[in-house]
Amino acid sequence: MIKKLFLLLIIGWATIGLSWAQGVSTGGSYFVELYNGERIYARKLQFKSPVFKQNFFLLDDSLRYAPETVKYFQNQEGYFARVNAGRRFSDFAQREQAGRISTYFVYRMDYNSFSPGIGIGMGRYGMGGYGMGGYGMGGYGYPSQRRVYYFSKEQGPLEPLTYKNLRVALSDNPGSMESLQDYKRGQNIQTGMYIAGAGFIIAGMQQQFRGTSSGSSISPLLLVGAGITLLPQIIKLVKKDKLSEAIDLYNYDPR
């Protein structure tokens, strides 16, 4: 009888211990996923950058993992995937949109030296494929912050979000390819408008310097050139970006 009670007591303690261990490993909402496929959950996840020491991920104030061993992680800010080899937090990109084509971004700092003006956004994924206009002042040496975009197809490696890369990734979806063609056509039109605007501005400056502007303080050609140059940016503010449209169509298509 005593042996049976002792055996039941041992089994009970083992069951409680196993349940507690499982709660620790899977009870947290945050995690790091290593290159070997192992995923470690935690209730608290921090990225530490101590002075004169190597960076590391700290889970529940006890477990440490070197950044170079981590492929993905999720913390209170969102889901992140590695985009560059290294030990820095900036070597991971934050996911913005999840789907068959998932989009990610990282922040990059630009330092514009003595170029007056304020940075203007260039659409969701920016001119030439990726990147956004700066948040801060765009001139006189002030730094500006922009987003650089990447994408991943079906949990594959991250690639720069460009027209060229998307043409390959979305080639099996006719609707997405049509949106990409519209994007390319729009880019060609914008390039032509920028060239035309620059031509008017140069002609206006020459007219201004020659003093043949009919008594006007500012040459009309300068105003026309500035208007033509700004027009593509204004259109982008009111028109859906074709790159994001191509991605949305691909993610919507059930397969």
mmCIF file of C-alpha atoms in Angstrom:
data_model
loop_
_atom_site.group_PDB
_atom_site.id
_atom_site.type_symbol
_atom_site.label_atom_id
_atom_site.label_comp_id
_atom_site.label_asym_id
_atom_site.label_seq_id
_atom_site.Cartn_x
_atom_site.Cartn_y
_atom_site.Cartn_z
ATOM 1 C CA MET A 1 0.000 0.000 0.000
ATOM 2 C CA ILE A 2 2.788 2.401 0.953
ATOM 3 C CA LYS A 3 4.688 1.520 -2.221
ATOM 4 C CA LYS A 4 1.603 2.289 -4.332
ATOM 5 C CA LEU A 5 1.110 5.655 -2.630
ATOM 6 C CA PHE A 6 4.785 6.479 -3.099
ATOM 7 C CA LEU A 7 4.569 5.523 -6.789
ATOM 8 C CA LEU A 8 1.451 7.663 -7.293
ATOM 9 C CA LEU A 9 3.191 10.577 -5.577
ATOM 10 C CA ILE A 10 6.185 10.303 -7.920
ATOM 11 C CA ILE A 11 3.926 10.141 -10.986
ATOM 12 C CA GLY A 12 1.984 13.173 -9.762
ATOM 13 C CA TRP A 13 5.111 15.252 -9.244
ATOM 14 C CA ALA A 14 6.437 14.215 -12.661
ATOM 15 C CA THR A 15 3.176 15.263 -14.318
ATOM 16 C CA ILE A 16 3.213 18.639 -12.572
ATOM 17 C CA GLY A 17 6.858 19.179 -13.494
ATOM 18 C CA LEU A 18 6.227 18.322 -17.141
ATOM 19 C CA SER A 19 3.252 20.682 -17.325
ATOM 20 C CA TRP A 20 5.292 23.480 -15.756
ATOM 21 C CA ALA A 21 8.159 22.926 -18.193
ATOM 22 C CA GLN A 22 5.796 23.024 -21.160
ATOM 23 C CA GLY A 23 4.260 26.235 -19.854
ATOM 24 C CA VAL A 24 7.667 27.901 -19.721
ATOM 25 C CA SER A 25 8.642 26.829 -23.236
ATOM 26 C CA THR A 26 5.369 27.651 -25.007
ATOM 27 C CA GLY A 27 3.556 30.047 -22.687
ATOM 28 C CA GLY A 28 5.270 33.186 -24.022
ATOM 29 C CA SER A 29 4.065 35.160 -27.016
ATOM 30 C CA TYR A 30 7.586 36.157 -28.129
ATOM 31 C CA PHE A 31 10.270 33.930 -29.604
ATOM 32 C CA VAL A 32 13.564 33.595 -31.426
ATOM 33 C CA GLU A 33 13.959 31.050 -34.203
ATOM 34 C CA LEU A 34 17.448 29.721 -34.796
ATOM 35 C CA TYR A 35 19.001 28.626 -38.078
ATOM 36 C CA ASN A 36 18.652 24.989 -37.018
ATOM 37 C CA GLY A 37 14.858 25.424 -36.917
ATOM 38 C CA GLU A 38 14.548 25.490 -33.126
ATOM 39 C CA ARG A 39 12.090 28.071 -31.795
ATOM 40 C CA ILE A 40 12.428 29.285 -28.201
ATOM 41 C CA TYR A 41 9.442 31.077 -26.671
ATOM 42 C CA ALA A 42 9.546 33.682 -23.935
ATOM 43 C CA ARG A 43 7.319 36.127 -22.107
ATOM 44 C CA LYS A 44 9.990 38.814 -22.391
ATOM 45 C CA LEU A 45 12.452 39.339 -25.242
ATOM 46 C CA GLN A 46 15.108 42.044 -25.390
ATOM 47 C CA PHE A 47 18.015 42.904 -27.667
ATOM 48 C CA LYS A 48 21.009 43.982 -25.603
ATOM 49 C CA SER A 49 23.938 46.067 -26.857
ATOM 50 C CA PRO A 50 26.388 46.348 -23.944
ATOM 51 C CA VAL A 51 29.389 48.653 -24.232
ATOM 52 C CA PHE A 52 32.611 46.855 -25.241
ATOM 53 C CA LYS A 53 30.762 43.534 -25.380
ATOM 54 C CA GLN A 54 28.969 41.561 -28.046
ATOM 55 C CA ASN A 55 25.253 42.051 -28.652
ATOM 56 C CA PHE A 56 22.816 39.330 -27.650
ATOM 57 C CA PHE A 57 19.138 38.445 -27.366
ATOM 58 C CA LEU A 58 17.928 38.089 -23.776
ATOM 59 C CA LEU A 59 14.865 35.926 -23.116
ATOM 60 C CA ASP A 60 13.033 36.123 -19.782
ATOM 61 C CA ASP A 61 16.084 37.809 -18.212
ATOM 62 C CA SER A 62 17.962 34.507 -18.235
ATOM 63 C CA LEU A 63 18.553 32.918 -21.666
ATOM 64 C CA ARG A 64 21.067 34.469 -24.052
ATOM 65 C CA TYR A 65 21.410 33.898 -27.790
ATOM 66 C CA ALA A 66 24.014 35.362 -30.122
ATOM 67 C CA PRO A 67 22.394 37.420 -32.923
ATOM 68 C CA GLU A 68 24.207 35.509 -35.676
ATOM 69 C CA THR A 69 22.419 32.298 -34.621
ATOM 70 C CA VAL A 70 18.956 33.888 -34.957
ATOM 71 C CA LYS A 71 17.059 33.815 -38.256
ATOM 72 C CA TYR A 72 13.688 35.211 -37.108
ATOM 73 C CA PHE A 73 12.326 36.703 -33.918
ATOM 74 C CA GLN A 74 9.159 38.294 -32.618
ATOM 75 C CA ASN A 75 8.944 40.865 -29.846
ATOM 76 C CA GLN A 76 6.481 43.531 -28.741
ATOM 77 C CA GLU A 77 7.230 45.571 -31.884
ATOM 78 C CA GLY A 78 6.416 42.806 -34.360
ATOM 79 C CA TYR A 79 7.952 40.037 -36.443
ATOM 80 C CA PHE A 80 11.505 40.372 -37.779
ATOM 81 C CA ALA A 81 13.560 38.405 -40.310
ATOM 82 C CA ARG A 82 17.269 38.547 -40.988
ATOM 83 C CA VAL A 83 18.226 40.643 -43.998
ATOM 84 C CA ASN A 84 22.000 40.999 -43.492
ATOM 85 C CA ALA A 85 24.679 38.899 -41.860
ATOM 86 C CA GLY A 86 25.814 40.507 -38.630
ATOM 87 C CA ARG A 87 25.213 41.097 -34.941
ATOM 88 C CA ARG A 88 23.280 44.386 -35.051
ATOM 89 C CA PHE A 89 19.560 44.952 -34.562
ATOM 90 C CA SER A 90 19.508 46.728 -37.931
ATOM 91 C CA ASP A 91 20.499 43.436 -39.597
ATOM 92 C CA PHE A 92 16.862 42.369 -39.151
ATOM 93 C CA ALA A 93 13.921 43.743 -41.141
ATOM 94 C CA GLN A 94 10.465 44.231 -39.643
ATOM 95 C CA ARG A 95 7.529 42.612 -41.391
ATOM 96 C CA GLU A 96 4.878 45.030 -42.620
ATOM 97 C CA GLN A 97 2.576 42.698 -44.561
ATOM 98 C CA ALA A 98 2.198 38.924 -44.229
ATOM 99 C CA GLY A 99 1.134 36.645 -47.074
ATOM 100 C CA ARG A 100 2.511 34.519 -49.882
ATOM 101 C CA ILE A 101 4.513 37.653 -50.605
ATOM 102 C CA SER A 102 5.482 39.240 -47.286
ATOM 103 C CA THR A 103 6.978 42.719 -47.206
ATOM 104 C CA TYR A 104 9.605 43.943 -44.757
ATOM 105 C CA PHE A 105 11.394 47.207 -44.099
ATOM 106 C CA VAL A 106 14.413 48.625 -42.329
ATOM 107 C CA TYR A 107 15.197 52.223 -41.465
ATOM 108 C CA ARG A 108 18.204 53.892 -43.051
ATOM 109 C CA MET A 109 19.654 57.324 -42.392
ATOM 110 C CA ASP A 110 20.564 59.689 -45.228
ATOM 111 C CA TYR A 111 22.681 62.799 -44.815
ATOM 112 C CA ASN A 112 21.961 65.370 -47.498
ATOM 113 C CA SER A 113 24.757 67.916 -47.581
ATOM 114 C CA PHE A 114 23.705 71.461 -48.402
ATOM 115 C CA SER A 115 20.731 70.653 -50.608
ATOM 116 C CA PRO A 116 17.900 72.988 -49.576
ATOM 117 C CA GLY A 117 14.355 71.740 -49.320
ATOM 118 C CA ILE A 118 12.215 69.277 -47.458
ATOM 119 C CA GLY A 119 12.081 65.575 -48.314
ATOM 120 C CA ILE A 120 8.897 64.531 -50.120
ATOM 121 C CA GLY A 121 7.518 60.986 -49.998
ATOM 122 C CA MET A 122 7.718 59.071 -53.252
ATOM 123 C CA GLY A 123 4.976 56.499 -52.784
ATOM 124 C CA ARG A 124 4.695 53.397 -50.644
ATOM 125 C CA TYR A 125 7.693 51.636 -52.132
ATOM 126 C CA GLY A 126 9.382 54.703 -53.570
ATOM 127 C CA MET A 127 11.148 55.735 -56.732
ATOM 128 C CA GLY A 128 12.999 53.015 -58.594
ATOM 129 C CA GLY A 129 11.494 50.214 -56.548
ATOM 130 C CA TYR A 130 12.080 50.730 -52.855
ATOM 131 C CA GLY A 131 12.657 53.406 -50.247
ATOM 132 C CA MET A 132 10.597 56.364 -49.075
ATOM 133 C CA GLY A 133 11.099 60.071 -48.837
ATOM 134 C CA GLY A 134 12.731 61.356 -45.684
ATOM 135 C CA TYR A 135 10.844 62.262 -42.553
ATOM 136 C CA GLY A 136 13.128 65.124 -41.580
ATOM 137 C CA MET A 137 14.564 68.172 -43.273
ATOM 138 C CA GLY A 138 16.101 67.330 -46.616
ATOM 139 C CA GLY A 139 18.851 69.916 -46.773
ATOM 140 C CA TYR A 140 21.686 71.797 -45.132
ATOM 141 C CA GLY A 141 23.262 68.618 -43.793
ATOM 142 C CA TYR A 142 20.255 67.475 -41.768
ATOM 143 C CA PRO A 143 19.816 63.692 -41.544
ATOM 144 C CA SER A 144 16.638 62.167 -42.922
ATOM 145 C CA GLN A 145 15.223 58.745 -42.181
ATOM 146 C CA ARG A 146 13.715 56.540 -44.849
ATOM 147 C CA ARG A 147 12.376 53.029 -45.150
ATOM 148 C CA VAL A 148 14.104 50.506 -47.381
ATOM 149 C CA TYR A 149 11.771 47.704 -48.419
ATOM 150 C CA TYR A 150 12.339 43.991 -48.960
ATOM 151 C CA PHE A 151 10.060 41.076 -49.718
ATOM 152 C CA SER A 152 9.969 37.341 -49.161
ATOM 153 C CA LYS A 153 8.103 34.824 -51.296
ATOM 154 C CA GLU A 154 6.584 31.957 -49.305
ATOM 155 C CA GLN A 155 9.028 32.270 -46.389
ATOM 156 C CA GLY A 156 12.054 32.377 -48.685
ATOM 157 C CA PRO A 157 15.075 34.674 -48.292
ATOM 158 C CA LEU A 158 14.538 38.429 -48.286
ATOM 159 C CA GLU A 159 15.165 40.309 -51.535
ATOM 160 C CA PRO A 160 15.166 44.046 -52.285
ATOM 161 C CA LEU A 161 11.676 45.121 -53.289
ATOM 162 C CA THR A 162 12.325 46.269 -56.845
ATOM 163 C CA TYR A 163 10.443 46.059 -60.113
ATOM 164 C CA LYS A 164 13.040 43.661 -61.519
ATOM 165 C CA ASN A 165 12.852 41.242 -58.574
ATOM 166 C CA LEU A 166 9.055 41.328 -58.443
ATOM 167 C CA ARG A 167 8.792 40.484 -62.150
ATOM 168 C CA VAL A 168 10.514 37.185 -61.398
ATOM 169 C CA ALA A 169 8.652 36.439 -58.156
ATOM 170 C CA LEU A 170 5.161 37.283 -59.477
ATOM 171 C CA SER A 171 5.562 35.869 -62.984
ATOM 172 C CA ASP A 172 2.959 33.134 -62.369
ATOM 173 C CA ASN A 173 0.157 35.652 -61.725
ATOM 174 C CA PRO A 174 -1.202 37.521 -64.803
ATOM 175 C CA GLY A 175 -2.969 40.184 -62.724
ATOM 176 C CA SER A 176 0.192 41.033 -60.828
ATOM 177 C CA MET A 177 2.206 41.176 -64.045
ATOM 178 C CA GLU A 178 -0.307 43.615 -65.529
ATOM 179 C CA SER A 179 0.094 45.891 -62.500
ATOM 180 C CA LEU A 180 3.870 45.711 -62.881
ATOM 181 C CA GLN A 181 3.563 46.710 -66.535
ATOM 182 C CA ASP A 182 1.465 49.703 -65.466
ATOM 183 C CA TYR A 183 4.143 50.572 -62.909
ATOM 184 C CA LYS A 184 6.900 50.457 -65.529
ATOM 185 C CA ARG A 185 4.842 52.568 -67.926
ATOM 186 C CA GLY A 186 4.214 55.122 -65.194
ATOM 187 C CA GLN A 187 7.916 55.236 -64.321
ATOM 188 C CA ASN A 188 8.794 55.993 -67.952
ATOM 189 C CA ILE A 189 6.226 58.802 -68.047
ATOM 190 C CA GLN A 190 7.556 60.233 -64.784
ATOM 191 C CA THR A 191 11.116 60.143 -66.088
ATOM 192 C CA GLY A 192 10.012 62.057 -69.173
ATOM 193 C CA MET A 193 8.246 64.648 -67.010
ATOM 194 C CA TYR A 194 11.325 65.107 -64.825
ATOM 195 C CA ILE A 195 13.489 65.630 -67.907
ATOM 196 C CA ALA A 196 10.989 68.081 -69.393
ATOM 197 C CA GLY A 197 10.709 69.949 -66.097
ATOM 198 C CA ALA A 198 14.480 70.170 -65.791
ATOM 199 C CA GLY A 199 14.659 71.548 -69.337
ATOM 200 C CA PHE A 200 12.158 74.305 -68.518
ATOM 201 C CA ILE A 201 14.033 75.152 -65.313
ATOM 202 C CA ILE A 202 17.367 75.431 -67.146
ATOM 203 C CA ALA A 203 15.779 77.590 -69.838
ATOM 204 C CA GLY A 204 14.158 79.748 -67.163
ATOM 205 C CA MET A 205 17.463 80.221 -65.347
ATOM 206 C CA GLN A 206 19.146 81.265 -68.577
ATOM 207 C CA GLN A 207 16.320 83.698 -69.268
ATOM 208 C CA GLN A 208 16.577 85.023 -65.729
ATOM 209 C CA PHE A 209 20.312 85.668 -65.989
ATOM 210 C CA ARG A 210 19.948 87.378 -69.363
ATOM 211 C CA GLY A 211 17.346 89.726 -67.938
ATOM 212 C CA THR A 212 14.796 88.996 -70.676
ATOM 213 C CA SER A 213 11.927 88.004 -68.448
ATOM 214 C CA SER A 214 9.779 91.004 -69.481
ATOM 215 C CA GLY A 215 10.235 92.807 -66.192
ATOM 216 C CA SER A 216 9.055 89.877 -64.114
ATOM 217 C CA SER A 217 11.121 89.015 -61.036
ATOM 218 C CA ILE A 218 10.769 85.290 -61.716
ATOM 219 C CA SER A 219 10.849 83.717 -65.145
ATOM 220 C CA PRO A 220 7.581 81.923 -66.049
ATOM 221 C CA LEU A 221 9.678 79.056 -67.381
ATOM 222 C CA LEU A 222 10.987 78.418 -63.862
ATOM 223 C CA LEU A 223 7.446 78.136 -62.529
ATOM 224 C CA VAL A 224 6.402 75.845 -65.371
ATOM 225 C CA GLY A 225 9.444 73.630 -64.832
ATOM 226 C CA ALA A 226 8.846 73.411 -61.081
ATOM 227 C CA GLY A 227 5.203 72.504 -61.675
ATOM 228 C CA ILE A 228 6.056 69.747 -64.150
ATOM 229 C CA THR A 229 8.701 68.338 -61.786
ATOM 230 C CA LEU A 230 6.305 68.234 -58.816
ATOM 231 C CA LEU A 231 3.396 66.774 -60.783
ATOM 232 C CA PRO A 232 4.570 63.102 -60.616
ATOM 233 C CA GLN A 233 4.922 63.357 -56.841
ATOM 234 C CA ILE A 234 1.428 64.828 -56.486
ATOM 235 C CA ILE A 235 0.000 62.020 -58.626
ATOM 236 C CA LYS A 236 1.655 59.453 -56.352
ATOM 237 C CA LEU A 237 -0.111 60.918 -53.314
ATOM 238 C CA VAL A 238 -3.572 60.241 -54.769
ATOM 239 C CA LYS A 239 -2.928 57.099 -56.823
ATOM 240 C CA LYS A 240 -2.407 53.586 -55.486
ATOM 241 C CA ASP A 241 1.145 52.370 -55.893
ATOM 242 C CA LYS A 242 1.322 49.686 -58.585
ATOM 243 C CA LEU A 243 3.993 47.651 -56.813
ATOM 244 C CA SER A 244 1.831 47.239 -53.721
ATOM 245 C CA GLU A 245 -1.164 46.519 -55.972
ATOM 246 C CA ALA A 246 0.764 43.717 -57.700
ATOM 247 C CA ILE A 247 1.650 42.189 -54.316
ATOM 248 C CA ASP A 248 -1.925 42.482 -53.037
ATOM 249 C CA LEU A 249 -3.260 40.729 -56.155
ATOM 250 C CA TYR A 250 -0.750 37.917 -55.730
ATOM 251 C CA ASN A 251 -1.646 37.436 -52.067
ATOM 252 C CA TYR A 252 -5.375 37.524 -52.828
ATOM 253 C CA ASP A 253 -5.183 34.885 -55.574
ATOM 254 C CA PRO A 254 -6.163 31.543 -53.921
ATOM 255 C CA ARG A 255 -3.961 28.596 -54.855
#
